[in-house]
Structure formats: C-alpha cells, structure tokens
PDB file of C-alpha atoms in Angstrom:
ATOM      1  CA  MET A   1      49.970 -11.346  78.453  1.00 53.00           C
ATOM      2  CA  SER A   2      51.436 -14.751  77.652  1.00 56.00           C
ATOM      3  CA  LYS A   3      53.047 -16.940  80.278  1.00 57.00           C
ATOM      4  CA  ALA A   4      56.467 -16.275  78.728  1.00 55.00           C
ATOM      5  CA  ASP A   5      55.871 -12.521  78.821  1.00 55.00           C
ATOM      6  CA  ALA A   6      54.823 -12.743  82.474  1.00 60.00           C
ATOM      7  CA  VAL A   7      58.013 -14.646  83.320  1.00 60.00           C
ATOM      8  CA  ASP A   8      60.122 -12.056  81.497  1.00 76.00           C
ATOM      9  CA  THR A   9      58.365  -9.201  83.290  1.00 86.00           C
ATOM     10  CA  ALA A  10      58.864 -10.817  86.692  1.00 89.00           C
ATOM     11  CA  ALA A  11      62.534 -11.439  85.918  1.00 92.00           C
ATOM     12  CA  GLU A  12      63.049  -7.829  84.871  1.00 95.00           C
ATOM     13  CA  GLU A  13      61.376  -6.620  88.065  1.00 96.00           C
ATOM     14  CA  THR A  14      63.707  -8.825  90.102  1.00 96.00           C
ATOM     15  CA  ARG A  15      66.730  -7.519  88.215  1.00 97.00           C
ATOM     16  CA  GLN A  16      65.694  -3.922  88.898  1.00 97.00           C
ATOM     17  CA  GLN A  17      65.119  -4.670  92.583  1.00 98.00           C
ATOM     18  CA  ILE A  18      68.690  -5.968  92.862  1.00 98.00           C
ATOM     19  CA  ILE A  19      70.085  -2.974  90.967  1.00 98.00           C
ATOM     20  CA  ASP A  20      68.164  -0.581  93.199  1.00 97.00           C
ATOM     21  CA  LEU A  21      69.446  -2.249  96.375  1.00 98.00           C
ATOM     22  CA  LEU A  22      73.091  -1.865  95.296  1.00 98.00           C
ATOM     23  CA  GLN A  23      72.839   1.823  94.435  1.00 97.00           C
ATOM     24  CA  GLY A  24      75.021   3.936  96.714  1.00 96.00           C
ATOM     25  CA  PHE A  25      76.565   0.947  98.468  1.00 98.00           C
ATOM     26  CA  THR A  26      79.287   1.761 100.977  1.00 98.00           C
ATOM     27  CA  ILE A  27      82.475  -0.184 101.552  1.00 98.00           C
ATOM     28  CA  GLU A  28      85.293  -0.233 104.080  1.00 96.00           C
ATOM     29  CA  THR A  29      89.042  -0.239 104.349  1.00 96.00           C
ATOM     30  CA  THR A  30      91.675  -0.399 107.069  1.00 94.00           C
ATOM     31  CA  PRO A  31      94.812   1.710 107.458  1.00 94.00           C
ATOM     32  CA  GLY A  32      96.782  -1.505 106.968  1.00 92.00           C
ATOM     33  CA  SER A  33      95.114  -2.395 103.685  1.00 92.00           C
ATOM     34  CA  ALA A  34      95.349   1.232 102.544  1.00 92.00           C
ATOM     35  CA  ALA A  35      99.124   0.842 102.476  1.00 90.00           C
ATOM     36  CA  LYS A  36      98.685  -1.867  99.835  1.00 93.00           C
ATOM     37  CA  ILE A  37      96.371   0.187  97.581  1.00 95.00           C
ATOM     38  CA  PRO A  38      98.334   2.656  95.398  1.00 95.00           C
ATOM     39  CA  ASP A  39      95.225   4.643  94.451  1.00 97.00           C
ATOM     40  CA  TYR A  40      91.634   4.074  95.589  1.00 98.00           C
ATOM     41  CA  ARG A  41      90.467   5.772  92.395  1.00 98.00           C
ATOM     42  CA  GLU A  42      91.458   2.635  90.511  1.00 97.00           C
ATOM     43  CA  HIS A  43      88.719   0.724  92.333  1.00 97.00           C
ATOM     44  CA  LEU A  44      86.084   3.153  93.620  1.00 98.00           C
ATOM     45  CA  ARG A  45      83.932   5.769  91.915  1.00 98.00           C
ATOM     46  CA  PRO A  46      84.021   9.463  92.877  1.00 98.00           C
ATOM     47  CA  GLY A  47      82.138  10.298  96.052  1.00 97.00           C
ATOM     48  CA  ALA A  48      81.963   6.729  97.370  1.00 98.00           C
ATOM     49  CA  ARG A  49      81.562   6.503 101.144  1.00 98.00           C
ATOM     50  CA  VAL A  50      84.345   4.449 102.695  1.00 98.00           C
ATOM     51  CA  ALA A  51      84.407   3.336 106.324  1.00 98.00           C
ATOM     52  CA  VAL A  52      87.840   3.375 107.945  1.00 97.00           C
ATOM     53  CA  THR A  53      88.000   0.659 110.589  1.00 94.00           C
ATOM     54  CA  PHE A  54      89.839   0.949 113.889  1.00 92.00           C
ATOM     55  CA  LEU A  55      91.350  -2.260 115.251  1.00 87.00           C
ATOM     56  CA  PRO A  56      92.299  -2.721 118.923  1.00 87.00           C
ATOM     57  CA  GLY A  57      95.794  -1.447 119.613  1.00 88.00           C
ATOM     58  CA  SER A  58      95.840   0.804 116.544  1.00 90.00           C
ATOM     59  CA  ASP A  59      97.024   4.392 116.470  1.00 95.00           C
ATOM     60  CA  PHE A  60      94.207   6.804 115.655  1.00 96.00           C
ATOM     61  CA  ALA A  61      96.708   8.901 113.727  1.00 96.00           C
ATOM     62  CA  ASP A  62      96.646   6.137 111.108  1.00 96.00           C
ATOM     63  CA  THR A  63      92.864   6.492 110.876  1.00 96.00           C
ATOM     64  CA  VAL A  64      93.245  10.237 110.339  1.00 97.00           C
ATOM     65  CA  ALA A  65      95.907   9.705 107.661  1.00 97.00           C
ATOM     66  CA  THR A  66      93.741   7.178 105.807  1.00 97.00           C
ATOM     67  CA  ALA A  67      90.700   9.453 105.998  1.00 98.00           C
ATOM     68  CA  ARG A  68      92.776  12.369 104.686  1.00 97.00           C
ATOM     69  CA  ARG A  69      94.006  10.297 101.766  1.00 97.00           C
ATOM     70  CA  LEU A  70      90.488   9.134 100.886  1.00 98.00           C
ATOM     71  CA  ARG A  71      89.284  12.743 100.900  1.00 98.00           C
ATOM     72  CA  GLN A  72      92.178  13.817  98.660  1.00 97.00           C
ATOM     73  CA  GLU A  73      91.327  11.045  96.212  1.00 98.00           C
ATOM     74  CA  GLY A  74      87.695  12.162  96.019  1.00 98.00           C
ATOM     75  CA  PHE A  75      85.842   9.983  98.533  1.00 98.00           C
ATOM     76  CA  GLU A  76      83.769  10.444 101.695  1.00 98.00           C
ATOM     77  CA  PRO A  77      85.608   8.780 104.610  1.00 98.00           C
ATOM     78  CA  MET A  78      83.604   7.389 107.532  1.00 98.00           C
ATOM     79  CA  PRO A  79      86.098   6.746 110.346  1.00 98.00           C
ATOM     80  CA  HIS A  80      85.219   4.323 113.128  1.00 98.00           C
ATOM     81  CA  PHE A  81      85.248   5.513 116.734  1.00 98.00           C
ATOM     82  CA  ALA A  82      85.730   2.501 119.015  1.00 96.00           C
ATOM     83  CA  ALA A  83      84.532   3.711 122.424  1.00 97.00           C
ATOM     84  CA  ARG A  84      86.394   1.176 124.548  1.00 96.00           C
ATOM     85  CA  SER A  85      89.700   2.076 122.878  1.00 96.00           C
ATOM     86  CA  ILE A  86      89.422   5.818 123.592  1.00 97.00           C
ATOM     87  CA  PRO A  87      91.442   6.778 126.701  1.00 97.00           C
ATOM     88  CA  SER A  88      89.599   9.976 127.652  1.00 98.00           C
ATOM     89  CA  ARG A  89      87.056  12.604 126.660  1.00 98.00           C
ATOM     90  CA  ASP A  90      89.938  14.901 125.741  1.00 98.00           C
ATOM     91  CA  ALA A  91      91.313  12.197 123.447  1.00 98.00           C
ATOM     92  CA  LEU A  92      87.918  11.814 121.733  1.00 98.00           C
ATOM     93  CA  GLU A  93      87.737  15.552 121.164  1.00 98.00           C
ATOM     94  CA  GLY A  94      91.313  15.521 119.907  1.00 98.00           C
ATOM     95  CA  TYR A  95      90.443  12.829 117.358  1.00 98.00           C
ATOM     96  CA  LEU A  96      87.461  14.825 116.126  1.00 98.00           C
ATOM     97  CA  GLN A  97      89.484  18.035 115.948  1.00 98.00           C
ATOM     98  CA  ALA A  98      92.225  16.316 113.940  1.00 97.00           C
ATOM     99  CA  LEU A  99      89.661  14.933 111.494  1.00 98.00           C
ATOM    100  CA  LYS A 100      87.897  18.291 111.253  1.00 97.00           C
ATOM    101  CA  ASP A 101      91.142  20.131 110.556  1.00 96.00           C
ATOM    102  CA  SER A 102      92.527  17.741 107.943  1.00 94.00           C
ATOM    103  CA  VAL A 103      89.423  16.186 106.396  1.00 95.00           C
ATOM    104  CA  ASP A 104      86.404  18.323 107.395  1.00 95.00           C
ATOM    105  CA  ILE A 105      84.802  15.036 108.397  1.00 97.00           C
ATOM    106  CA  LYS A 106      81.006  14.701 108.132  1.00 97.00           C
ATOM    107  CA  HIS A 107      80.366  10.977 108.572  1.00 98.00           C
ATOM    108  CA  VAL A 108      81.435   8.606 111.361  1.00 98.00           C
ATOM    109  CA  VAL A 109      80.631   5.178 112.786  1.00 98.00           C
ATOM    110  CA  ALA A 110      80.374   4.887 116.585  1.00 98.00           C
ATOM    111  CA  LEU A 111      80.963   1.417 118.037  1.00 95.00           C
ATOM    112  CA  ALA A 112      81.797  -0.116 121.401  1.00 93.00           C
ATOM    113  CA  GLY A 113      84.883  -1.868 120.029  1.00 90.00           C
ATOM    114  CA  ALA A 114      86.315  -5.325 120.603  1.00 81.00           C
ATOM    115  CA  VAL A 115      88.283  -4.590 123.764  1.00 86.00           C
ATOM    116  CA  ASP A 116      87.585  -6.525 126.983  1.00 86.00           C
ATOM    117  CA  SER A 117      88.687  -3.752 129.344  1.00 92.00           C
ATOM    118  CA  PRO A 118      88.018  -0.126 128.337  1.00 94.00           C
ATOM    119  CA  LEU A 119      91.117   2.067 128.102  1.00 95.00           C
ATOM    120  CA  GLY A 120      89.191   5.019 129.479  1.00 96.00           C
ATOM    121  CA  PRO A 121      85.748   6.106 130.719  1.00 97.00           C
ATOM    122  CA  PHE A 122      83.730   4.846 127.739  1.00 97.00           C
ATOM    123  CA  GLU A 123      82.048   1.442 127.989  1.00 95.00           C
ATOM    124  CA  SER A 124      79.821   1.706 124.936  1.00 95.00           C
ATOM    125  CA  SER A 125      79.013   3.756 121.865  1.00 97.00           C
ATOM    126  CA  MET A 126      76.226   5.356 123.882  1.00 97.00           C
ATOM    127  CA  ASP A 127      78.842   6.873 126.190  1.00 98.00           C
ATOM    128  CA  ILE A 128      80.634   8.663 123.365  1.00 98.00           C
ATOM    129  CA  LEU A 129      77.371   9.738 121.743  1.00 98.00           C
ATOM    130  CA  GLU A 130      76.225  11.253 125.025  1.00 98.00           C
ATOM    131  CA  THR A 131      79.270  13.544 125.195  1.00 98.00           C
ATOM    132  CA  GLY A 132      77.676  15.742 122.514  1.00 98.00           C
ATOM    133  CA  LEU A 133      81.034  16.064 120.771  1.00 98.00           C
ATOM    134  CA  PHE A 134      79.803  14.682 117.454  1.00 98.00           C
ATOM    135  CA  ASP A 135      77.234  17.475 117.269  1.00 98.00           C
ATOM    136  CA  LYS A 136      79.857  20.016 118.357  1.00 98.00           C
ATOM    137  CA  TYR A 137      82.088  19.062 115.435  1.00 98.00           C
ATOM    138  CA  GLY A 138      79.301  19.128 112.863  1.00 98.00           C
ATOM    139  CA  ILE A 139      78.991  15.408 112.177  1.00 98.00           C
ATOM    140  CA  GLU A 140      76.053  14.822 109.831  1.00 98.00           C
ATOM    141  CA  THR A 141      75.613  11.040 109.922  1.00 98.00           C
ATOM    142  CA  ILE A 142      76.501   8.473 112.572  1.00 98.00           C
ATOM    143  CA  GLY A 143      76.423   4.732 112.038  1.00 98.00           C
ATOM    144  CA  ILE A 144      75.678   2.638 115.116  1.00 98.00           C
ATOM    145  CA  ALA A 145      76.019  -1.126 115.479  1.00 94.00           C
ATOM    146  CA  GLY A 146      73.259  -3.580 114.612  1.00 94.00           C
ATOM    147  CA  HIS A 147      73.278  -7.317 115.294  1.00 91.00           C
ATOM    148  CA  PRO A 148      70.858  -9.324 113.132  1.00 92.00           C
ATOM    149  CA  GLU A 149      72.149 -12.591 114.604  1.00 87.00           C
ATOM    150  CA  GLY A 150      72.721 -11.384 118.148  1.00 81.00           C
ATOM    151  CA  SER A 151      75.988 -10.655 119.917  1.00 77.00           C
ATOM    152  CA  PRO A 152      78.233 -13.009 121.914  1.00 73.00           C
ATOM    153  CA  ASP A 153      78.910 -10.139 124.332  1.00 75.00           C
ATOM    154  CA  ILE A 154      75.441  -8.612 124.868  1.00 82.00           C
ATOM    155  CA  SER A 155      72.135 -10.251 125.806  1.00 85.00           C
ATOM    156  CA  PRO A 156      69.115  -9.876 123.496  1.00 88.00           C
ATOM    157  CA  SER A 157      67.440  -7.633 126.078  1.00 92.00           C
ATOM    158  CA  GLY A 158      70.612  -5.539 126.332  1.00 91.00           C
ATOM    159  CA  LEU A 159      70.732  -5.121 122.570  1.00 92.00           C
ATOM    160  CA  GLN A 160      67.110  -3.996 122.496  1.00 94.00           C
ATOM    161  CA  GLU A 161      67.626  -1.532 125.345  1.00 95.00           C
ATOM    162  CA  ALA A 162      70.613  -0.035 123.528  1.00 95.00           C
ATOM    163  CA  LEU A 163      68.688   0.265 120.267  1.00 96.00           C
ATOM    164  CA  THR A 164      65.777   1.937 122.038  1.00 97.00           C
ATOM    165  CA  TRP A 165      68.206   4.418 123.616  1.00 97.00           C
ATOM    166  CA  LYS A 166      69.784   5.180 120.244  1.00 98.00           C
ATOM    167  CA  ASN A 167      66.400   5.791 118.637  1.00 98.00           C
ATOM    168  CA  THR A 168      65.654   8.273 121.404  1.00 98.00           C
ATOM    169  CA  PHE A 169      69.092   9.858 121.089  1.00 98.00           C
ATOM    170  CA  ALA A 170      68.549  10.331 117.341  1.00 98.00           C
ATOM    171  CA  GLU A 171      65.621  12.623 118.126  1.00 97.00           C
ATOM    172  CA  ARG A 172      67.841  15.027 120.090  1.00 96.00           C
ATOM    173  CA  SER A 173      70.978  14.894 117.953  1.00 97.00           C
ATOM    174  CA  ASP A 174      71.720  17.155 115.009  1.00 97.00           C
ATOM    175  CA  ALA A 175      73.151  14.123 113.196  1.00 98.00           C
ATOM    176  CA  SER A 176      71.166  11.477 111.337  1.00 98.00           C
ATOM    177  CA  LEU A 177      71.693   8.018 112.829  1.00 98.00           C
ATOM    178  CA  TYR A 178      71.532   4.726 110.986  1.00 98.00           C
ATOM    179  CA  ILE A 179      72.208   1.111 111.908  1.00 98.00           C
ATOM    180  CA  ALA A 180      75.311  -0.481 110.391  1.00 97.00           C
ATOM    181  CA  THR A 181      75.200  -4.246 110.779  1.00 95.00           C
ATOM    182  CA  GLN A 182      77.691  -7.079 110.934  1.00 89.00           C
ATOM    183  CA  PHE A 183      77.747  -9.220 107.797  1.00 87.00           C
ATOM    184  CA  CYS A 184      75.475 -12.249 107.415  1.00 87.00           C
ATOM    185  CA  PHE A 185      75.275 -14.989 104.809  1.00 87.00           C
ATOM    186  CA  GLU A 186      71.542 -15.644 104.571  1.00 91.00           C
ATOM    187  CA  ALA A 187      68.543 -13.325 104.364  1.00 94.00           C
ATOM    188  CA  ALA A 188      66.148 -15.084 106.742  1.00 93.00           C
ATOM    189  CA  PRO A 189      67.844 -14.007 110.014  1.00 92.00           C
ATOM    190  CA  ILE A 190      68.127 -10.432 108.706  1.00 95.00           C
ATOM    191  CA  ILE A 191      64.475 -10.236 107.720  1.00 97.00           C
ATOM    192  CA  ALA A 192      63.310 -11.701 111.035  1.00 96.00           C
ATOM    193  CA  TRP A 193      65.533  -9.248 112.942  1.00 96.00           C
ATOM    194  CA  ASP A 194      64.315  -6.240 110.960  1.00 98.00           C
ATOM    195  CA  LYS A 195      60.695  -7.152 111.636  1.00 97.00           C
ATOM    196  CA  ALA A 196      61.404  -7.730 115.329  1.00 96.00           C
ATOM    197  CA  ILE A 197      63.173  -4.428 115.963  1.00 97.00           C
ATOM    198  CA  ARG A 198      60.575  -2.592 113.896  1.00 97.00           C
ATOM    199  CA  ALA A 199      57.838  -4.083 116.091  1.00 97.00           C
ATOM    200  CA  ALA A 200      59.849  -2.955 119.137  1.00 96.00           C
ATOM    201  CA  GLY A 201      59.926   0.630 117.873  1.00 97.00           C
ATOM    202  CA  ASN A 202      63.019   0.996 115.687  1.00 98.00           C
ATOM    203  CA  HIS A 203      62.837   3.883 113.215  1.00 97.00           C
ATOM    204  CA  LEU A 204      66.491   4.082 112.206  1.00 98.00           C
ATOM    205  CA  PRO A 205      67.384   3.058 108.636  1.00 98.00           C
ATOM    206  CA  ILE A 206      69.546  -0.038 108.248  1.00 98.00           C
ATOM    207  CA  HIS A 207      72.735  -0.352 106.212  1.00 98.00           C
ATOM    208  CA  ILE A 208      72.977  -4.109 105.956  1.00 97.00           C
ATOM    209  CA  GLY A 209      76.411  -5.734 106.049  1.00 96.00           C
ATOM    210  CA  VAL A 210      77.172  -8.037 103.123  1.00 95.00           C
ATOM    211  CA  PRO A 211      80.353 -10.106 102.704  1.00 93.00           C
ATOM    212  CA  GLY A 212      82.188  -9.335  99.470  1.00 92.00           C
ATOM    213  CA  LEU A 213      83.943 -11.816  97.217  1.00 91.00           C
ATOM    214  CA  ALA A 214      86.147 -14.220  99.187  1.00 84.00           C
ATOM    215  CA  THR A 215      86.932 -17.894  99.432  1.00 81.00           C
ATOM    216  CA  ILE A 216      84.772 -20.082 101.667  1.00 74.00           C
ATOM    217  CA  LYS A 217      87.788 -20.604 103.942  1.00 79.00           C
ATOM    218  CA  THR A 218      88.361 -16.847 104.317  1.00 77.00           C
ATOM    219  CA  LEU A 219      84.678 -16.220 105.019  1.00 73.00           C
ATOM    220  CA  ILE A 220      84.568 -18.913 107.694  1.00 70.00           C
ATOM    221  CA  ASN A 221      87.647 -17.470 109.416  1.00 72.00           C
ATOM    222  CA  HIS A 222      86.187 -13.950 109.431  1.00 62.00           C
ATOM    223  CA  ALA A 223      82.802 -15.239 110.579  1.00 64.00           C
ATOM    224  CA  LYS A 224      84.347 -17.029 113.553  1.00 61.00           C
ATOM    225  CA  ALA A 225      86.372 -13.955 114.508  1.00 57.00           C
ATOM    226  CA  CYS A 226      83.317 -11.679 114.310  1.00 57.00           C
ATOM    227  CA  GLY A 227      80.848 -13.962 116.069  1.00 56.00           C
ATOM    228  CA  VAL A 228      78.545 -14.352 113.077  1.00 61.00           C
ATOM    229  CA  GLY A 229      75.663 -16.603 114.118  1.00 60.00           C
ATOM    230  CA  PRO A 230      72.992 -18.777 112.520  1.00 60.00           C
ATOM    231  CA  SER A 231      73.585 -17.843 108.889  1.00 58.00           C
ATOM    232  CA  MET A 232      77.089 -19.303 109.106  1.00 58.00           C
ATOM    233  CA  ARG A 233      75.366 -22.627 108.418  1.00 62.00           C
ATOM    234  CA  PHE A 234      75.348 -21.473 104.801  1.00 58.00           C
ATOM    235  CA  LEU A 235      79.140 -21.721 104.792  1.00 56.00           C
ATOM    236  CA  THR A 236      79.563 -24.822 106.896  1.00 59.00           C
ATOM    237  CA  ARG A 237      77.293 -26.784 104.581  1.00 60.00           C
ATOM    238  CA  GLN A 238      79.591 -25.932 101.674  1.00 54.00           C
ATOM    239  CA  ALA A 239      82.750 -26.505 103.705  1.00 51.00           C
ATOM    240  CA  ARG A 240      81.853 -30.172 104.123  1.00 52.00           C
ATOM    241  CA  ASN A 241      83.246 -30.507 100.627  1.00 51.00           C
ATOM    242  CA  VAL A 242      86.941 -29.751 101.206  1.00 45.00           C
ATOM    243  CA  ALA A 243      87.407 -29.034  97.503  1.00 47.00           C
ATOM    244  CA  LYS A 244      85.094 -26.024  97.873  1.00 54.00           C
ATOM    245  CA  LEU A 245      87.103 -24.330 100.631  1.00 50.00           C
ATOM    246  CA  MET A 246      89.099 -22.283  98.129  1.00 58.00           C
ATOM    247  CA  THR A 247      86.093 -21.548  95.927  1.00 64.00           C
ATOM    248  CA  VAL A 248      85.275 -17.838  95.742  1.00 74.00           C
ATOM    249  CA  ASN A 249      81.803 -17.143  97.089  1.00 84.00           C
ATOM    250  CA  ALA A 250      79.605 -14.258  95.928  1.00 92.00           C
ATOM    251  CA  PRO A 251      76.648 -12.920  97.960  1.00 94.00           C
ATOM    252  CA  ASP A 252      74.241 -13.069  95.015  1.00 96.00           C
ATOM    253  CA  LYS A 253      71.529 -15.204  96.650  1.00 96.00           C
ATOM    254  CA  LEU A 254      71.626 -13.031  99.780  1.00 95.00           C
ATOM    255  CA  LEU A 255      71.231  -9.853  97.747  1.00 97.00           C
ATOM    256  CA  LEU A 256      68.429 -11.288  95.609  1.00 97.00           C
ATOM    257  CA  ASP A 257      66.445 -12.259  98.705  1.00 97.00           C
ATOM    258  CA  LEU A 258      67.053  -8.913 100.430  1.00 98.00           C
ATOM    259  CA  ALA A 259      66.194  -6.952  97.277  1.00 98.00           C
ATOM    260  CA  ARG A 260      62.888  -8.769  96.952  1.00 96.00           C
ATOM    261  CA  TYR A 261      62.106  -8.217 100.630  1.00 97.00           C
ATOM    262  CA  LYS A 262      62.896  -4.510 100.365  1.00 97.00           C
ATOM    263  CA  ALA A 263      60.719  -4.161  97.252  1.00 96.00           C
ATOM    264  CA  LEU A 264      57.720  -6.094  98.579  1.00 95.00           C
ATOM    265  CA  ASP A 265      57.569  -4.940 102.215  1.00 96.00           C
ATOM    266  CA  PRO A 266      56.848  -1.192 102.383  1.00 94.00           C
ATOM    267  CA  ASP A 267      57.974  -1.126 106.013  1.00 96.00           C
ATOM    268  CA  CYS A 268      61.344  -2.788 105.350  1.00 97.00           C
ATOM    269  CA  GLY A 269      64.038  -0.951 107.272  1.00 97.00           C
ATOM    270  CA  ILE A 270      66.929  -1.729 104.909  1.00 98.00           C
ATOM    271  CA  ALA A 271      68.133   1.457 103.220  1.00 97.00           C
ATOM    272  CA  ARG A 272      71.362   0.354 101.544  1.00 96.00           C
ATOM    273  CA  VAL A 273      74.174  -2.205 101.484  1.00 98.00           C
ATOM    274  CA  HIS A 274      77.551  -1.994 103.190  1.00 97.00           C
ATOM    275  CA  MET A 275      80.155  -4.261 101.599  1.00 97.00           C
ATOM    276  CA  TYR A 276      82.792  -5.966 103.719  1.00 94.00           C
ATOM    277  CA  PRO A 277      85.673  -6.615 101.280  1.00 93.00           C
ATOM    278  CA  LEU A 278      86.912  -9.673 103.143  1.00 86.00           C
ATOM    279  CA  GLY A 279      88.714 -11.023 100.091  1.00 76.00           C
ATOM    280  CA  GLY A 280      90.088  -7.647  99.029  1.00 89.00           C
ATOM    281  CA  LEU A 281      88.607  -4.276  98.130  1.00 94.00           C
ATOM    282  CA  ARG A 282      89.455  -4.483  94.437  1.00 94.00           C
ATOM    283  CA  ARG A 283      87.391  -7.592  93.684  1.00 94.00           C
ATOM    284  CA  SER A 284      84.482  -6.759  95.973  1.00 95.00           C
ATOM    285  CA  ALA A 285      84.173  -3.215  94.597  1.00 97.00           C
ATOM    286  CA  ALA A 286      84.358  -4.363  90.971  1.00 97.00           C
ATOM    287  CA  TRP A 287      81.702  -7.025  91.572  1.00 97.00           C
ATOM    288  CA  SER A 288      79.412  -4.592  93.423  1.00 98.00           C
ATOM    289  CA  TYR A 289      79.630  -1.954  90.693  1.00 98.00           C
ATOM    290  CA  ALA A 290      78.910  -4.613  88.069  1.00 98.00           C
ATOM    291  CA  VAL A 291      75.731  -5.555  89.917  1.00 98.00           C
ATOM    292  CA  ALA A 292      74.722  -1.918  90.451  1.00 98.00           C
ATOM    293  CA  ASP A 293      75.141  -1.353  86.707  1.00 98.00           C
ATOM    294  CA  GLY A 294      73.018  -4.394  85.830  1.00 98.00           C
ATOM    295  CA  HIS A 295      75.758  -6.612  84.429  1.00 98.00           C
ATOM    296  CA  PHE A 296      74.335  -9.896  85.659  1.00 98.00           C
ATOM    297  CA  ASP A 297      72.013 -12.740  84.662  1.00 97.00           C
ATOM    298  CA  LEU A 298      69.536 -14.358  87.015  1.00 97.00           C
ATOM    299  CA  LYS A 299      70.047 -18.005  87.884  1.00 95.00           C
ATOM    300  CA  PRO A 300      67.128 -20.432  87.483  1.00 92.00           C
ATOM    301  CA  LYS A 301      64.726 -21.030  90.368  1.00 86.00           C
ATOM    302  CA  GLU A 302      65.626 -17.829  92.241  1.00 86.00           C
ATOM    303  CA  LYS A 303      69.004 -19.188  93.330  1.00 90.00           C
ATOM    304  CA  GLY A 304      70.835 -15.893  92.789  1.00 95.00           C
ATOM    305  CA  PHE A 305      72.595 -14.397  89.799  1.00 97.00           C
ATOM    306  CA  ASN A 306      75.859 -14.472  87.894  1.00 96.00           C
ATOM    307  CA  VAL A 307      77.838 -11.314  87.110  1.00 97.00           C
ATOM    308  CA  THR A 308      78.581 -11.218  83.396  1.00 97.00           C
ATOM    309  CA  LEU A 309      81.763  -9.127  83.619  1.00 95.00           C
ATOM    310  CA  HIS A 310      85.097 -10.779  84.275  1.00 92.00           C
ATOM    311  CA  ILE A 311      86.223 -10.013  87.835  1.00 89.00           C
ATOM    312  CA  GLU A 312      89.917 -10.769  88.355  1.00 78.00           C
TER     313      GLU A 312
END
C-alpha cells in the first residue's frame, strides 16, 4: 500500500467513526420553544428521541402537552422529571399517570433540578427513583445526570457516591439506566472522566452532551448558566477576538476526537450523542443529520471537519 493509499484509508476510517458516533443521536426541546416550531417533522426524522426539558417554575402540564404533540408527530418524547420541583409523591405519580394516559410514555430523564429549596420531599433524582413509580408505570429507559467537568453544587466524592448508587439501582430496576451528561466543548475532560468513573465501577452507558450550532456569545452565556467547567477555555480563547463573538461554532473537533476515542478504546463508555440545540433546533438537527449521513469533509491535521451541505 502506498503512503497516499494509507492516508486515504485512515481518513475513511475516521469519517466512518464520526458517522457511527452520530447514529441515533437524541436532541431536546422545551415547551417554550415548541410553541415556535409549527411542525417538528420539518426538522426531525421519524422515531427521533426528543428530551422535553422542565425549567424551574414551569407547569408540568406544558411538559405533558409537548410530549403528546411529539408523539402525535411521530417521535419518542423523553420528558424530564426535576426532583426538587416535584411537590409530593402523589404529584409525581400524577405526572406519570398523565403521561401514560396521553402518550404511553416509555422514556424519561430523572434529574435533581436547579432549585435551591425543594418544593416537596425529593432532594435528588435518587429520591424519585427509589419510589419505584417509574417501574410501576412501565418506563423502559431512564437517563440520569452525569458531570464530566464536575458540578458547582456537588462535591466530587458526592458525585461518585451518587453514581455508585445509581449503578446499584440499575440492577434492581426494570428500566435500563444511562448517563446523560451536560454539554462540554473539548474531548479531553470527557475522556478523563469516562476513564475515572469506569475505574470506579461505572457500567452505565453514556449519552454525551454536545452543544449544537450557536454563536460563540450564545455558547458562553449557556455555559455560564449551566456551570460548564474546564472545557469552556475553548470558547474564552476564541472570545478574545471580539469579532468572533457572533461567529457560529460547530462541535466538529469535539465529535472527531470523541469518535476516535470510542473507536479505539474498547472499554469506552460513550454510547451515543445528545445534542443541545442552543442556537435553535432547526440548525442543530440539520447539521447533525448531515454528519450522520456523511456529508462532510475532514479538515487538515485532525482539526475537525466541514459539513458540505448548506445549513441556513
């Protein structure tokens, strides 16, 4: 094999690794943004799994309505259950019953929620998992929070204790658990975290959070609000050039690095990608499908890739 042929083969392997990583990606929406989307079928493919976020102070009826609409339009909704925003066990069961009746819900995400003082008896996602209500209502998959760059609210030892508990809980639940992470901007912290929790006994698959297409300014604002840690340096380096603040950033380098890691490390815990459409669902979904379909060219020197379709 010539040197040129070897380069072409390596490039094609890298392309396929990226394509494989993007297969079956999930994405999320909010009830507020749903009101601005006439038809999700214009942006998402049939059967796509769509997380429905729950913001502090929201009405869960809006979550149910958004999940119902997603189901009617041909998608698999994954509503968030924010433990600290649930006023009682009866309320939690009422939410599940409403979703079962109107959506026949199978997939959920269980989180603590960004509320300083719990509205009811639940302090953490572990508290709502322990009720057994998700099993009672036939939930098949449950996403639980993962923090590749740590949490401003929980110590590293606390995070590890919680993850150990959730691994143990997964063994006695009828549902399959997976880790759904906050978004990051660089692969190194994610890879180090995956190796660390694996060494500590994690067996749950990871759905890694990836920021969708958005301007540098928008990404920085979301990162600050969500407590994103070390990988935010990726953005702040670019933000030193004020002219770049309104430049749309794509997560191509992040995905290339994660795809290679997943392909080369047989023990890698990353199972799939979850897209955070911070700059809008339409653009992030179109870009993600383009990558999953192979419509991209690799950049020189492993610096990422460029999508070859026009994304408006």
